[in-house]
Amino acid sequence: MKSLRIILWGCLAAALALAEAGCTTLTAPVPPTLPSDLTGYFWPNADASFNYVSGTGSSHAVQIKQGGTIIDKDLTTDSSVTLKATSSGGTVTLSGLSSSDLLGLDPSLSVVADTAPSPTAKPIAIRSIATLGRTLYVASDTALYQYLPQGDSLLWVQHPAWNNNVQLYSGRGGSPTGGSLYAVEIGGTHVWWSGKPMNWNASQSPDPSAITCFAPGDGGGANHSQHWIACGAQLYRYSYGVYTPIGQPFSGPIAAMEEEGFGVSDLFVCLRSGAIFQVHEDDRADSLGTVAPNTITSMANGYIGTTNGLYSLFMFPAPRLSKMRGGSVTTLLGWNNYGTGGVFGGLMNDSVFSRSGPAELPFGVPSNAQVTQFADTGMGQLYALAGTQLFELYIGNWILRAQGTVASAKWSPGTFTLLKDDTGWLAAYVENFSSNNIHGYAYLASVVIGKEGSANVQLDGIAYNDVIAVQYTPNMRGIVETVAAPSYLIYFERGKGPIRIERTEAGVKTITRLVQ
């Protein structure tokens, strides 16, 4: 058919040449071409909402915001991811793709800037640390890593949906998932959490102002609180997939909070000004006293850190506060050991201590930078984040850790080119980190409906107008991958965006369609 088309066009060209020689009324037919501006087939750059259903039974609500922000919420799991769309020069790219959005990449796959890693492994600037079970995780501005103590290196886990300013928190042991890891967008509006294996859920604060404080819950009590957030002076409880504002805003910003736990969802709330409250399960807030004029910085295990000393909160026989030591406390982490509890604390002078009642142990100075976070694996290993570096307390000495990175830590996040004013293009590089045999794919895009103009089609009994379709196929060294990575066939309608997504992997096809 292709050769016949070439012959026909050759005949038309010859006829046109003859016409130019002696006849000026004969004109050549215009060959069919791509529709103009394929970017018009993407979701509109305006506030809009679309709903999708999948053959697997899941449902997605996609919220488009002018400027390119896309919030994809899985209504089945009550999780959401935030994507970023960029349209420029006839090209539409997406960043932030994960296993939880409409495309549903495998958790082991990540869109990267290039399948070739950086030739040199530089130390990662660490922004936050926390444990999930006995595993230590660290977050940089662009990726999540697992710390491997055997090789003293960081193993790339994934390029998550969040951007910078994310703080990691360990979930309480009594949480519904039996242990969880939180990533909280301090200064933003999102909270992500996951158990093992990594499968992130997400929630978005209903408050227009930014999240300023966070505390995990254990899912117990009458309200089954899963976590708490504070936006300035307003407190919210998250349970059953919904944020509930707790009373009126406090008199000032909330600086620290801690759930009582053990099946009780009472929350201790510390204002930056020094005032301390107990929020009961019926949402009453009782004053427990104040450490003013000292500014509160942190709370853990019933201890309160301030800019002028460490305090202990005793609840029996009546609430009272007792000052345990001086010094400006930067951060606290609670610990429990065979019925004895205490805290690890960091001081403004860069030193570290451990406190349990009247007993205190000095742990020296990890670095010339302040300690901003601790993590404890429960195996006698204490880690501290000082500046952007990770330290471990090892046989009484602080050792700088995680200066090396394993191979899988060297990739930078990339984008997926969904649409382009062409019949085919390189859509993305995708890396597979499912095993030690790390390898990458080049996703090649090809317009399969629309090369000769858009079409009117009928899909699932519904008529659509002005439609194109693009096939996205993973290739490795020129060979199409059909088992370990999904391919996609996406139908787009002008002005509406994706109307049908066919995802095929290992011979299994899943169809996700737009709900009219």
Coordinates of N, CA and C in Angstrom, one line a residue, residues 190-302:
H190 N 0.4 19.2 50.9 CA 0.2 17.7 50.7 C 0.9 16.9 51.8
V191 N 0.3 15.7 52.1 CA 0.9 14.7 53.0 C 0.9 13.4 52.2
W192 N 2.0 12.7 52.2 CA 2.1 11.4 51.6 C 2.5 10.4 52.6
W193 N 2.0 9.2 52.5 CA 2.5 8.1 53.4 C 2.4 6.8 52.7
S194 N 3.3 5.9 53.3 CA 3.4 4.5 52.7 C 3.9 3.6 53.7
G195 N 3.5 2.3 53.5 CA 4.1 1.2 54.3 C 5.0 0.5 53.4
K196 N 5.3 -0.8 53.7 CA 6.1 -1.6 52.8 C 5.2 -2.7 52.2
P197 N 5.4 -2.9 50.9 CA 6.2 -2.2 49.9 C 5.8 -0.8 49.7
M198 N 6.6 0.0 49.1 CA 6.3 1.4 48.8 C 5.1 1.5 47.9
N199 N 4.1 2.1 48.4 CA 2.9 2.4 47.6 C 2.2 3.6 48.2
W200 N 2.6 4.8 47.7 CA 2.3 6.0 48.4 C 0.8 6.4 48.2
N201 N 0.2 6.8 49.4 CA -1.1 7.5 49.4 C -0.9 9.0 49.6
A202 N -1.9 9.8 49.3 CA -1.7 11.2 49.5 C -3.0 11.9 49.9
S203 N -2.8 13.0 50.6 CA -3.9 13.8 51.0 C -3.5 15.2 50.8
Q204 N -4.5 16.1 50.7 CA -4.3 17.5 50.5 C -5.0 18.3 51.6
S205 N -4.3 19.2 52.2 CA -4.9 20.0 53.3 C -6.0 20.9 52.7
P206 N -7.1 21.0 53.5 CA -8.2 21.9 53.0 C -8.0 23.3 53.3
D207 N -6.9 23.6 54.0 CA -6.6 25.0 54.4 C -5.9 25.7 53.3
P208 N -6.2 26.9 53.0 CA -5.5 27.7 51.9 C -4.1 28.0 52.3
S209 N -3.8 28.1 53.6 CA -2.5 28.4 54.1 C -1.7 27.1 54.2
A210 N -0.4 27.3 54.3 CA 0.5 26.1 54.3 C 0.5 25.3 55.5
I211 N 0.9 24.0 55.4 CA 1.1 23.1 56.5 C 2.4 23.6 57.3
T212 N 2.3 23.8 58.6 CA 3.5 24.3 59.3 C 3.9 23.3 60.4
C213 N 3.1 22.3 60.7 CA 3.4 21.3 61.7 C 2.7 20.0 61.5
F214 N 3.2 18.9 61.9 CA 2.7 17.6 61.6 C 2.9 16.6 62.8
A215 N 2.0 15.7 63.0 CA 2.2 14.6 64.0 C 1.4 13.4 63.5
P216 N 2.1 12.2 63.5 CA 1.4 11.0 63.1 C 0.5 10.5 64.2
G217 N -0.6 9.8 63.8 CA -1.5 9.2 64.8 C -1.3 7.7 64.7
D218 N -2.0 7.0 65.7 CA -1.9 5.5 65.7 C -3.2 4.9 65.2
G219 N -4.2 5.7 64.8 CA -5.4 5.2 64.3 C -6.4 4.7 65.4
G220 N -6.0 4.9 66.6 CA -6.8 4.5 67.7 C -7.8 5.5 68.2
G221 N -8.5 5.3 69.4 CA -9.4 6.2 69.9 C -10.7 6.2 69.2
A222 N -11.6 7.0 69.7 CA -12.9 7.1 69.0 C -12.9 7.7 67.6
N223 N -11.9 8.6 67.4 CA -11.8 9.2 66.1 C -10.9 8.6 65.1
H224 N -10.1 7.5 65.5 CA -9.2 6.8 64.6 C -8.3 7.8 63.8
S225 N -7.7 8.7 64.6 CA -6.8 9.7 63.9 C -5.6 9.0 63.3
Q226 N -5.4 9.3 62.0 CA -4.3 8.7 61.3 C -3.1 9.7 61.3
H227 N -3.4 11.0 61.2 CA -2.4 12.0 61.4 C -3.0 13.3 61.7
W228 N -2.2 14.3 62.1 CA -2.6 15.6 62.4 C -1.8 16.6 61.7
I229 N -2.4 17.7 61.2 CA -1.6 18.8 60.6 C -2.0 20.1 61.3
A230 N -1.1 21.1 61.3 CA -1.4 22.4 61.7 C -1.1 23.4 60.6
C231 N -2.0 24.3 60.3 CA -1.7 25.3 59.3 C -1.7 26.6 60.1
G232 N -0.6 27.1 60.6 CA -0.5 28.2 61.5 C -1.1 27.9 62.8
A233 N -2.2 28.5 63.2 CA -2.9 28.3 64.4 C -4.0 27.3 64.4
Q234 N -4.4 26.9 63.2 CA -5.5 26.0 63.0 C -5.1 24.5 63.0
L235 N -5.7 23.7 63.8 CA -5.4 22.2 63.9 C -6.4 21.4 63.1
Y236 N -5.9 20.4 62.4 CA -6.8 19.5 61.7 C -6.5 18.0 62.1
R237 N -7.5 17.2 62.1 CA -7.3 15.8 62.3 C -7.7 15.0 61.0
Y238 N -6.8 14.1 60.6 CA -7.1 13.3 59.4 C -7.6 11.9 59.8
S239 N -8.8 11.5 59.4 CA -9.3 10.2 59.7 C -10.4 9.9 58.6
Y240 N -10.4 8.6 58.3 CA -11.4 8.2 57.3 C -11.4 9.0 56.0
G241 N -10.2 9.4 55.6 CA -10.0 10.1 54.4 C -10.4 11.5 54.3
V242 N -10.7 12.1 55.5 CA -11.2 13.5 55.6 C -10.4 14.3 56.7
Y243 N -10.1 15.5 56.3 CA -9.5 16.5 57.3 C -10.7 17.2 58.1
T244 N -10.6 17.2 59.4 CA -11.6 17.9 60.2 C -11.0 19.0 61.0
P245 N -11.4 20.2 60.9 CA -10.8 21.3 61.7 C -11.2 21.1 63.2
I246 N -10.3 21.2 64.1 CA -10.5 21.0 65.5 C -10.7 22.4 66.2
G247 N -11.9 22.7 66.5 CA -12.2 23.9 67.2 C -11.8 25.2 66.4
Q248 N -11.7 26.3 67.1 CA -11.3 27.5 66.6 C -9.8 27.6 66.6
P249 N -9.2 28.4 65.7 CA -7.7 28.6 65.8 C -7.2 28.9 67.1
F250 N -6.0 28.4 67.5 CA -5.4 28.8 68.8 C -5.0 30.2 68.7
S251 N -4.4 30.7 69.8 CA -4.1 32.1 69.9 C -2.8 32.4 69.2
G252 N -2.1 31.4 68.7 CA -0.8 31.6 68.0 C -0.4 30.4 67.2
P253 N 0.6 30.4 66.4 CA 1.0 29.3 65.6 C 1.4 28.1 66.4
I254 N 1.1 26.9 65.9 CA 1.4 25.7 66.6 C 2.8 25.3 66.2
A255 N 3.7 25.0 67.2 CA 5.1 24.7 66.9 C 5.4 23.2 67.0
A256 N 4.7 22.5 67.8 CA 5.0 21.1 68.0 C 3.7 20.4 68.5
M257 N 3.6 19.1 68.3 CA 2.5 18.4 68.8 C 2.8 16.9 68.8
E258 N 2.1 16.1 69.7 CA 2.4 14.7 69.8 C 1.1 14.0 70.3
E259 N 0.7 12.9 69.6 CA -0.5 12.2 70.1 C -0.1 11.3 71.3
E260 N -1.0 11.2 72.2 CA -0.8 10.4 73.4 C -0.6 9.0 73.1
G261 N -1.3 8.4 72.1 CA -1.1 7.1 71.7 C -1.7 6.0 72.6
F262 N -1.3 4.8 72.4 CA -1.8 3.6 73.2 C -3.3 3.5 73.1
G263 N -3.8 3.8 71.9 CA -5.3 3.7 71.6 C -6.1 4.9 72.0
V264 N -5.4 5.9 72.5 CA -6.0 7.2 72.9 C -5.6 8.3 71.9
S265 N -6.6 9.0 71.3 CA -6.2 10.0 70.3 C -6.2 11.4 70.9
D266 N -6.0 11.5 72.2 CA -5.7 12.8 72.7 C -4.4 13.4 72.2
L267 N -4.3 14.7 71.9 CA -3.2 15.3 71.3 C -2.6 16.4 72.2
F268 N -1.3 16.4 72.4 CA -0.7 17.5 73.1 C -0.2 18.5 72.1
V269 N -0.6 19.8 72.3 CA -0.4 20.8 71.3 C 0.5 21.9 72.0
C270 N 1.6 22.3 71.4 CA 2.5 23.3 71.9 C 2.5 24.5 70.9
L271 N 2.1 25.6 71.5 CA 2.2 26.9 70.7 C 3.7 27.4 70.7
R272 N 4.0 28.1 69.7 CA 5.4 28.7 69.6 C 5.6 29.6 70.8
S273 N 4.5 30.2 71.2 CA 4.6 31.2 72.3 C 4.9 30.6 73.7
G274 N 4.8 29.2 73.8 CA 5.1 28.6 75.1 C 3.9 27.9 75.7
A275 N 2.7 28.2 75.3 CA 1.4 27.7 75.8 C 1.3 26.2 75.4
I276 N 0.8 25.4 76.3 CA 0.6 23.9 76.0 C -0.8 23.5 76.3
F277 N -1.4 22.7 75.4 CA -2.8 22.3 75.5 C -2.9 20.8 75.3
Q278 N -4.0 20.2 75.9 CA -4.4 18.9 75.6 C -5.7 18.9 74.9
V279 N -5.7 18.4 73.6 CA -6.9 18.3 72.9 C -7.5 16.9 73.0
H280 N -8.7 16.8 73.6 CA -9.3 15.5 73.9 C -10.1 15.0 72.7
E281 N -10.5 13.7 72.8 CA -11.2 13.1 71.7 C -12.5 13.8 71.3
D282 N -13.1 14.5 72.3 CA -14.3 15.3 72.0 C -14.0 16.7 71.5
D283 N -12.7 16.9 71.2 CA -12.2 18.2 70.6 C -12.1 19.3 71.6
R284 N -12.3 19.0 72.9 CA -12.1 20.1 73.9 C -10.6 20.3 74.0
A285 N -10.2 21.5 74.3 CA -8.8 21.9 74.5 C -8.6 22.4 75.9
D286 N -7.8 21.7 76.7 CA -7.5 22.1 78.1 C -6.1 22.7 78.1
S287 N -6.0 23.8 78.9 CA -4.6 24.4 79.0 C -3.9 23.5 80.1
L288 N -2.6 23.2 79.7 CA -1.7 22.5 80.6 C -0.6 23.3 81.2
G289 N -0.6 24.6 80.9 CA 0.4 25.5 81.5 C 1.2 26.1 80.3
T290 N 2.3 26.8 80.7 CA 3.1 27.5 79.7 C 4.6 27.5 80.1
V291 N 5.4 27.5 79.2 CA 6.9 27.7 79.4 C 7.3 29.1 78.9
A292 N 6.4 29.9 78.7 CA 6.7 31.3 78.2 C 7.6 32.0 79.3
P293 N 8.5 32.9 78.9 CA 8.6 33.4 77.5 C 9.5 32.6 76.6
N294 N 9.8 31.4 76.9 CA 10.6 30.6 76.0 C 9.8 30.1 74.8
T295 N 10.4 30.1 73.7 CA 9.8 29.6 72.4 C 9.9 28.1 72.3
I296 N 8.8 27.4 72.0 CA 8.8 26.0 71.9 C 9.3 25.6 70.5
T297 N 10.2 24.6 70.4 CA 10.8 24.1 69.1 C 10.4 22.7 68.8
S298 N 10.1 21.9 69.8 CA 9.9 20.5 69.5 C 9.2 19.8 70.7
M299 N 8.6 18.6 70.4 CA 8.1 17.7 71.5 C 8.2 16.3 71.1
A300 N 8.5 15.4 72.1 CA 8.6 14.0 71.9 C 8.6 13.3 73.2
N301 N 7.8 12.2 73.3 CA 7.8 11.4 74.5 C 7.5 12.1 75.8
G302 N 6.7 13.2 75.7 CA 6.3 14.0 76.8 C 7.3 15.0 77.2

